[in-house]
Amino acid sequence: MFLCGFAESLPCEKQTSIYPVYKDESSMNAENNKQAPVKTSLHSLSLRARFSSFDVIGDVAEEEFWEYDLAAYFRSPWKFYTSSGWGADVRLMSSIGVLYGDSNTALVISLIPLLAFGSQDGKFTLDMGAGGALLSRHKFGTQDYGGYFQFALTAGVSIPLFWQLGAGYRYLHYSDAAIYGPHNTGADFHMLELIYRF
């Protein structure tokens, strides 16, 4: 066995244990929790399909449109729930899908913040929000959306079915809000949702 600092000229080396080092439970939990924000931020996924284009806001659409998409709903830190389990929170809805009209198809991407009211487990929800959408084309036959960017307004309601599945209705409105001119027409969509909650 060598003594540290022998002759005051030999440097002390760090001692290395020959025994395995086991992490305590708290440190292991801390490492596991590093993935928690990503895992818990996703609230639900939904497949959506338009079943009606009855006009609600703005002028009557010149063409009939169909939209099919996949939407992801994300939780946020901003929420308020009472001890009864009911309250409100802020969510983010993102979607990607296709818009079809007059034999033309466009890719649609949207991002819409939502204010949601309902149960804390997310099974019963009433939400509304406003955001934006990008279209890969804006002319469909006789109808012109005006430009590739559109403002998006939405409102929806969802209920549980069984297990982690739910069903919902969503109203969605696209409009350029006259930023491309006063003569462009938007569109309204009434959509059914099949929802999987995490």
PDB file of C-alpha atoms in Angstrom, residues 10-105:
ATOM      1  CA  LEU A  10       4.426  11.999  -5.666  1.00  0.00           C
ATOM      2  CA  PRO A  11       0.956  13.294  -6.688  1.00  0.00           C
ATOM      3  CA  CYS A  12      -2.066  11.727  -5.113  1.00  0.00           C
ATOM      4  CA  GLU A  13      -4.175   9.741  -7.565  1.00  0.00           C
ATOM      5  CA  LYS A  14      -7.935   9.503  -7.269  1.00  0.00           C
ATOM      6  CA  GLN A  15      -8.977   6.331  -5.567  1.00  0.00           C
ATOM      7  CA  THR A  16     -11.149   4.051  -7.684  1.00  0.00           C
ATOM      8  CA  SER A  17     -13.575   1.754  -5.978  1.00  0.00           C
ATOM      9  CA  ILE A  18     -13.580  -1.864  -7.080  1.00  0.00           C
ATOM     10  CA  TYR A  19     -17.145  -2.275  -5.837  1.00  0.00           C
ATOM     11  CA  PRO A  20     -20.197  -1.563  -8.042  1.00  0.00           C
ATOM     12  CA  VAL A  21     -21.928   1.744  -7.378  1.00  0.00           C
ATOM     13  CA  TYR A  22     -25.701   1.587  -7.060  1.00  0.00           C
ATOM     14  CA  LYS A  23     -27.848   4.676  -7.649  1.00  0.00           C
ATOM     15  CA  ASP A  24     -30.310   5.493  -4.947  1.00  0.00           C
ATOM     16  CA  GLU A  25     -34.021   5.578  -5.716  1.00  0.00           C
ATOM     17  CA  SER A  26     -34.288   9.367  -5.779  1.00  0.00           C
ATOM     18  CA  SER A  27     -31.594   9.766  -8.427  1.00  0.00           C
ATOM     19  CA  MET A  28     -33.157   7.057 -10.570  1.00  0.00           C
ATOM     20  CA  ASN A  29     -36.549   8.755 -10.338  1.00  0.00           C
ATOM     21  CA  ALA A  30     -34.975  12.063 -11.292  1.00  0.00           C
ATOM     22  CA  GLU A  31     -33.544  10.516 -14.437  1.00  0.00           C
ATOM     23  CA  ASN A  32     -36.835   8.877 -15.327  1.00  0.00           C
ATOM     24  CA  ASN A  33     -38.667  12.164 -14.869  1.00  0.00           C
ATOM     25  CA  LYS A  34     -36.513  13.790 -17.529  1.00  0.00           C
ATOM     26  CA  GLN A  35     -38.805  12.168 -20.101  1.00  0.00           C
ATOM     27  CA  ALA A  36     -41.993  13.113 -18.271  1.00  0.00           C
ATOM     28  CA  PRO A  37     -42.568  16.551 -19.912  1.00  0.00           C
ATOM     29  CA  VAL A  38     -42.539  14.997 -23.390  1.00  0.00           C
ATOM     30  CA  LYS A  39     -44.739  12.086 -22.394  1.00  0.00           C
ATOM     31  CA  THR A  40     -47.350  14.012 -20.441  1.00  0.00           C
ATOM     32  CA  SER A  41     -47.604  17.013 -22.792  1.00  0.00           C
ATOM     33  CA  LEU A  42     -49.447  14.997 -25.455  1.00  0.00           C
ATOM     34  CA  HIS A  43     -53.116  14.937 -24.489  1.00  0.00           C
ATOM     35  CA  SER A  44     -54.713  13.123 -27.432  1.00  0.00           C
ATOM     36  CA  LEU A  45     -54.655  12.272 -31.134  1.00  0.00           C
ATOM     37  CA  SER A  46     -57.666  12.400 -33.406  1.00  0.00           C
ATOM     38  CA  LEU A  47     -58.699  11.478 -36.933  1.00  0.00           C
ATOM     39  CA  ARG A  48     -61.124  14.007 -38.390  1.00  0.00           C
ATOM     40  CA  ALA A  49     -63.388  14.027 -41.430  1.00  0.00           C
ATOM     41  CA  ARG A  50     -65.747  16.688 -42.722  1.00  0.00           C
ATOM     42  CA  PHE A  51     -69.409  15.690 -42.965  1.00  0.00           C
ATOM     43  CA  SER A  52     -70.970  19.066 -43.836  1.00  0.00           C
ATOM     44  CA  SER A  53     -69.959  22.457 -45.217  1.00  0.00           C
ATOM     45  CA  PHE A  54     -72.970  24.446 -44.016  1.00  0.00           C
ATOM     46  CA  ASP A  55     -71.842  28.085 -43.970  1.00  0.00           C
ATOM     47  CA  VAL A  56     -71.793  29.777 -40.572  1.00  0.00           C
ATOM     48  CA  ILE A  57     -69.405  32.735 -40.877  1.00  0.00           C
ATOM     49  CA  GLY A  58     -68.889  35.000 -43.886  1.00  0.00           C
ATOM     50  CA  ASP A  59     -70.079  34.589 -47.464  1.00  0.00           C
ATOM     51  CA  VAL A  60     -71.395  31.386 -48.965  1.00  0.00           C
ATOM     52  CA  ALA A  61     -68.543  29.283 -50.356  1.00  0.00           C
ATOM     53  CA  GLU A  62     -68.510  29.051 -54.149  1.00  0.00           C
ATOM     54  CA  GLU A  63     -67.196  25.479 -54.102  1.00  0.00           C
ATOM     55  CA  GLU A  64     -67.850  22.485 -51.890  1.00  0.00           C
ATOM     56  CA  PHE A  65     -64.807  21.361 -49.913  1.00  0.00           C
ATOM     57  CA  TRP A  66     -63.802  18.232 -48.041  1.00  0.00           C
ATOM     58  CA  GLU A  67     -61.086  18.004 -45.407  1.00  0.00           C
ATOM     59  CA  TYR A  68     -59.478  14.978 -43.749  1.00  0.00           C
ATOM     60  CA  ASP A  69     -56.688  15.315 -41.223  1.00  0.00           C
ATOM     61  CA  LEU A  70     -54.801  14.023 -38.215  1.00  0.00           C
ATOM     62  CA  ALA A  71     -54.744  16.309 -35.179  1.00  0.00           C
ATOM     63  CA  ALA A  72     -52.590  16.273 -32.058  1.00  0.00           C
ATOM     64  CA  TYR A  73     -53.653  18.039 -28.857  1.00  0.00           C
ATOM     65  CA  PHE A  74     -51.013  19.142 -26.355  1.00  0.00           C
ATOM     66  CA  ARG A  75     -51.383  20.163 -22.707  1.00  0.00           C
ATOM     67  CA  SER A  76     -49.852  23.344 -21.322  1.00  0.00           C
ATOM     68  CA  PRO A  77     -48.870  24.481 -17.797  1.00  0.00           C
ATOM     69  CA  TRP A  78     -51.808  26.921 -17.706  1.00  0.00           C
ATOM     70  CA  LYS A  79     -54.774  25.239 -16.071  1.00  0.00           C
ATOM     71  CA  PHE A  80     -57.295  25.697 -13.267  1.00  0.00           C
ATOM     72  CA  TYR A  81     -59.381  22.879 -11.810  1.00  0.00           C
ATOM     73  CA  THR A  82     -61.491  22.776  -8.684  1.00  0.00           C
ATOM     74  CA  SER A  83     -61.599  19.960  -6.153  1.00  0.00           C
ATOM     75  CA  SER A  84     -64.627  18.599  -8.012  1.00  0.00           C
ATOM     76  CA  GLY A  85     -62.398  17.768 -10.991  1.00  0.00           C
ATOM     77  CA  TRP A  86     -63.923  20.342 -13.339  1.00  0.00           C
ATOM     78  CA  GLY A  87     -62.274  23.475 -14.665  1.00  0.00           C
ATOM     79  CA  ALA A  88     -60.367  24.881 -17.624  1.00  0.00           C
ATOM     80  CA  ASP A  89     -56.966  24.723 -19.257  1.00  0.00           C
ATOM     81  CA  VAL A  90     -55.046  25.960 -22.287  1.00  0.00           C
ATOM     82  CA  ARG A  91     -54.134  23.455 -25.005  1.00  0.00           C
ATOM     83  CA  LEU A  92     -52.466  23.559 -28.388  1.00  0.00           C
ATOM     84  CA  MET A  93     -54.035  21.861 -31.396  1.00  0.00           C
ATOM     85  CA  SER A  94     -51.859  21.040 -34.396  1.00  0.00           C
ATOM     86  CA  SER A  95     -53.031  19.227 -37.503  1.00  0.00           C
ATOM     87  CA  ILE A  96     -51.927  18.047 -40.923  1.00  0.00           C
ATOM     88  CA  GLY A  97     -54.269  16.889 -43.641  1.00  0.00           C
ATOM     89  CA  VAL A  98     -55.717  17.406 -47.093  1.00  0.00           C
ATOM     90  CA  LEU A  99     -58.273  19.885 -48.411  1.00  0.00           C
ATOM     91  CA  TYR A 100     -60.190  18.799 -51.502  1.00  0.00           C
ATOM     92  CA  GLY A 101     -62.384  20.901 -53.768  1.00  0.00           C
ATOM     93  CA  ASP A 102     -63.216  21.123 -57.486  1.00  0.00           C
ATOM     94  CA  SER A 103     -60.946  18.133 -58.260  1.00  0.00           C
ATOM     95  CA  ASN A 104     -57.988  19.916 -56.639  1.00  0.00           C
ATOM     96  CA  THR A 105     -56.178  18.801 -53.485  1.00  0.00           C
TER      97      THR A 105
END
